[in-house]
Tab-separated table of C-alpha atoms in Angstrom:
chain	number	residue	atom	x	y	z
A	15	MET	CA	11.721	38.725	64.214
A	16	ASP	CA	10.738	37.538	67.688
A	17	HIS	CA	13.658	35.631	69.223
A	18	ALA	CA	11.809	34.699	72.416
A	19	LEU	CA	12.223	31.017	71.589
A	20	GLY	CA	15.846	31.246	70.495
A	21	PRO	CA	19.131	33.120	70.855
A	22	ASN	CA	18.866	36.908	70.832
A	23	ILE	CA	21.088	37.493	67.814
A	24	VAL	CA	20.370	39.181	64.495
A	25	ARG	CA	20.137	36.729	61.609
A	26	LEU	CA	21.250	38.225	58.277
A	27	GLY	CA	20.728	36.011	55.238
A	28	LEU	CA	23.218	36.334	52.386
A	29	THR	CA	22.461	35.051	48.907
A	30	GLY	CA	23.250	35.745	45.282
A	31	SER	CA	23.288	34.048	41.919
A	32	ILE	CA	26.338	32.142	40.740
A	33	ALA	CA	29.406	34.326	40.010
A	34	THR	CA	27.923	37.460	41.563
A	35	GLY	CA	30.511	37.568	44.356
A	36	LYS	CA	28.594	35.961	47.226
A	37	SER	CA	31.545	34.008	48.604
A	38	THR	CA	33.840	37.034	48.410
A	39	THR	CA	31.211	39.117	50.185
A	40	ALA	CA	30.805	36.461	52.887
A	41	ALA	CA	34.557	36.655	53.475
A	42	MET	CA	34.266	40.431	53.855
A	43	PHE	CA	31.666	40.038	56.604
A	44	ALA	CA	33.956	37.511	58.294
A	45	ASP	CA	36.885	39.928	58.061
A	46	GLU	CA	34.716	42.495	59.845
A	47	GLY	CA	34.424	40.080	62.764
A	48	ILE	CA	30.979	38.713	61.936
A	49	PRO	CA	30.499	34.922	62.167
A	50	VAL	CA	29.401	33.382	58.862
A	51	HIS	CA	27.605	30.056	58.527
A	52	ASP	CA	27.881	28.489	55.060
A	53	ALA	CA	24.894	26.284	54.157
A	54	ASP	CA	26.816	24.590	51.328
A	55	ALA	CA	29.657	23.693	53.697
A	56	ALA	CA	27.056	22.309	56.114
A	57	VAL	CA	25.691	20.030	53.379
A	58	HIS	CA	29.202	18.769	52.619
A	59	ALA	CA	29.706	17.981	56.307
A	60	ILE	CA	26.328	16.245	56.526
A	61	TYR	CA	27.264	14.046	53.557
A	62	GLU	CA	30.295	12.913	55.543
A	63	GLY	CA	28.461	12.575	58.845
A	64	GLU	CA	24.896	12.297	60.050
A	65	GLY	CA	23.426	12.229	56.544
A	66	VAL	CA	25.286	9.169	55.296
A	67	GLU	CA	22.995	6.529	56.795
A	68	PRO	CA	19.605	8.077	55.884
A	69	VAL	CA	20.757	9.053	52.369
A	70	GLY	CA	22.138	5.546	51.927
A	71	GLY	CA	18.759	4.148	52.893
A	72	LEU	CA	17.165	6.186	50.107
A	73	ILE	CA	19.870	5.864	47.439
A	74	PRO	CA	22.208	3.001	48.446
A	75	GLN	CA	24.598	3.392	45.509
A	76	ALA	CA	25.350	7.002	46.537
A	77	THR	CA	27.142	6.028	49.744
A	78	LYS	CA	30.608	4.525	49.849
A	79	GLN	CA	33.384	4.335	52.421
A	80	GLY	CA	31.402	6.315	54.963
A	81	PHE	CA	30.407	9.302	52.855
A	82	VAL	CA	27.898	10.360	50.219
A	83	ASP	CA	29.333	10.522	46.704
A	84	ARG	CA	27.742	13.700	45.340
A	85	ALA	CA	28.429	12.768	41.703
A	86	VAL	CA	26.615	9.447	42.097
A	87	LEU	CA	23.851	11.242	43.984
A	88	ARG	CA	23.367	13.758	41.154
A	89	ALA	CA	23.263	10.957	38.587
A	90	ALA	CA	20.651	9.068	40.604
A	91	LEU	CA	18.499	12.191	40.900
A	92	ALA	CA	18.777	12.791	37.162
A	93	ASP	CA	17.503	9.254	36.538
A	94	GLN	CA	14.795	9.446	39.208
A	95	PRO	CA	13.716	13.065	39.792
A	96	ASP	CA	10.978	11.899	42.156
A	97	LEU	CA	13.713	11.102	44.690
A	98	LEU	CA	14.579	14.791	45.121
A	99	PRO	CA	11.735	15.680	47.524
A	100	LYS	CA	12.583	12.610	49.587
A	101	LEU	CA	16.258	13.614	49.681
A	102	GLU	CA	15.338	17.165	50.671
A	103	ALA	CA	13.139	15.795	53.463
A	104	ILE	CA	16.268	14.124	54.841
A	105	VAL	CA	18.828	16.874	54.264
A	106	HIS	CA	16.926	20.088	54.990
A	107	PRO	CA	16.192	19.314	58.674
A	108	LEU	CA	19.849	18.354	59.160
A	109	VAL	CA	20.986	21.628	57.598
A	110	ARG	CA	18.496	23.515	59.760
A	111	ALA	CA	19.838	21.809	62.885
A	112	ARG	CA	23.418	22.755	62.019
A	113	THR	CA	22.299	26.309	61.316
A	114	GLU	CA	20.540	26.611	64.671
A	115	THR	CA	23.656	25.261	66.392
A	116	ALA	CA	25.798	27.869	64.628
A	117	ILE	CA	23.376	30.613	65.680
A	118	ALA	CA	23.400	29.443	69.299
A	119	ASP	CA	27.201	29.188	69.319
A	120	ALA	CA	27.576	32.700	67.890
A	121	ALA	CA	25.177	34.134	70.458
A	122	ALA	CA	26.945	32.305	73.286
A	123	ALA	CA	30.247	33.769	72.098
A	124	GLY	CA	28.794	37.254	72.482
A	125	HIS	CA	28.149	38.126	68.848
A	126	TRP	CA	25.187	40.388	68.078
A	127	LEU	CA	24.909	39.297	64.414
A	128	ILE	CA	25.446	36.181	62.324
A	129	VAL	CA	25.516	35.955	58.531
A	130	LEU	CA	23.823	32.878	57.087
A	131	ASP	CA	25.191	32.201	53.603
A	132	ILE	CA	22.313	30.412	51.847
A	133	PRO	CA	22.549	29.939	48.042
A	134	LEU	CA	18.841	29.108	47.607
A	135	LEU	CA	17.609	31.495	50.273
A	136	PHE	CA	14.498	32.813	48.536
A	137	GLU	CA	13.860	29.596	46.594
A	138	THR	CA	13.523	27.638	49.844
A	139	GLY	CA	11.626	30.288	51.809
A	140	ALA	CA	14.462	30.655	54.326
A	141	GLN	CA	13.848	34.410	54.530
A	142	ASP	CA	10.917	33.677	56.849
A	143	ARG	CA	13.408	32.571	59.533
A	144	LEU	CA	15.692	35.587	59.145
A	145	ASP	CA	15.686	39.182	60.339
A	146	GLN	CA	17.002	40.725	57.128
A	147	THR	CA	18.530	39.649	53.831
A	148	VAL	CA	21.298	40.869	51.555
A	149	VAL	CA	21.834	39.853	47.945
A	150	THR	CA	24.923	40.178	45.757
A	151	VAL	CA	24.332	41.239	42.164
A	152	CYS	CA	26.340	42.336	39.163
A	153	ASP	CA	25.814	43.095	35.504
A	154	PRO	CA	24.986	39.851	33.620
A	155	ALA	CA	27.940	40.469	31.299
A	156	ILE	CA	30.294	40.585	34.285
A	157	GLN	CA	28.610	37.517	35.756
A	158	LYS	CA	29.151	35.567	32.549
A	159	GLU	CA	32.756	36.764	32.258
A	160	ARG	CA	33.465	35.523	35.779
A	161	LEU	CA	31.789	32.201	35.037
A	162	MET	CA	33.736	31.702	31.818
A	163	ALA	CA	36.981	32.244	33.746
A	164	ARG	CA	36.308	29.146	35.846
A	165	PRO	CA	38.266	26.005	34.893
A	166	GLY	CA	36.465	23.782	32.385
A	167	MET	CA	33.551	26.185	31.920
A	168	THR	CA	31.904	26.245	28.496
A	169	GLU	CA	29.593	28.850	26.967
A	170	GLU	CA	26.729	26.345	26.993
A	171	THR	CA	27.230	25.430	30.655
A	172	ALA	CA	27.554	29.077	31.696
A	173	THR	CA	24.322	30.003	29.943
A	174	PHE	CA	22.562	27.001	31.492
A	175	LEU	CA	23.772	27.808	35.023
A	176	MET	CA	22.753	31.454	34.747
A	177	GLY	CA	19.362	30.585	33.315
A	178	ARG	CA	18.300	28.009	35.897
A	179	GLN	CA	18.499	30.372	38.865
A	180	MET	CA	16.008	32.930	40.107
A	181	PRO	CA	16.590	36.157	38.109
A	182	GLN	CA	18.883	38.679	39.783
A	183	ASP	CA	16.218	41.385	39.518
A	184	GLU	CA	13.773	39.258	41.502
A	185	LYS	CA	16.317	38.601	44.243
A	186	ARG	CA	17.171	42.298	44.300
A	187	ALA	CA	13.486	43.174	44.750
A	188	ARG	CA	13.062	40.708	47.612
A	189	ALA	CA	16.212	41.597	49.548
A	190	ASP	CA	16.530	44.210	52.287
A	191	HIS	CA	20.045	45.134	51.141
A	192	VAL	CA	21.844	44.892	47.797
A	193	ILE	CA	25.584	44.731	47.138
A	194	ASP	CA	26.586	45.326	43.514
A	195	THR	CA	29.952	43.597	43.216
A	196	GLY	CA	30.556	44.872	39.702
A	197	HIS	CA	32.227	48.065	40.930
A	198	GLY	CA	35.279	46.456	42.504
A	199	LEU	CA	36.293	45.022	45.866
A	200	GLU	CA	36.690	48.329	47.672
A	201	ALA	CA	33.190	49.479	46.721
A	202	ALA	CA	31.744	46.147	47.855
A	203	LEU	CA	33.599	46.371	51.166
A	204	GLN	CA	32.286	49.863	51.791
A	205	ARG	CA	28.766	48.577	51.115
A	206	VAL	CA	29.285	45.719	53.592
A	207	ARG	CA	30.417	48.206	56.231
A	208	ALA	CA	27.437	50.477	55.503
A	209	ILE	CA	25.028	47.559	55.938
A	210	LEU	CA	26.676	46.589	59.228
A	211	ALA	CA	26.418	50.184	60.468
A	212	ALA	CA	22.726	50.329	59.532
A	213	LEU	CA	21.986	47.011	61.245
A	214	LYS	CA	23.887	48.037	64.351
A	215	ALA	CA	21.913	51.297	64.546
A	216	GLU	CA	18.618	49.451	64.067
A	217	TYR	CA	19.153	46.536	66.425
A	218	ARG	CA	21.602	47.854	68.988
A	219	GLY	CA	20.580	51.490	69.137
């Protein structure tokens, strides 16, 4: 990717379906000294900051005491699905702005690489703004076992959550790098380190 118009830092997108170990993998990159920007955390911050007023203008009942109530927001979107594109038109540019700030801050701090943790990376076309991508995967049986271990999870909800996301095989095919988290933490960590070594050789010579 040509970074002539922005910070000269490698942008590595990280994604993965629910319960495939994405958050654990993000923590591994962080432990290796790589800055990680979490898109979900950015959305949470936006719903307590710059997003409150514009979201409130679209869905007034979703804002209270200076923040966006995500449960009320979800209910409103379920009742009026046509509001979703309008909400995305508000939130996505704010997320993008926070992401660009994180990239600039990482570059200014002397980092050569930043990991952008983006749950809907391929679904939103974010790969077009990245240098490379990595996806976490695991056997569907392991994925479901991990999901079922979460508090309050039911078989029906687990099946629904797994089924509504882009298939793991499709994400695997689109990604530059794959980390299979079904072989244990040590194997995943070694894969993270191998990816970092490959990126360093490619971009830093």
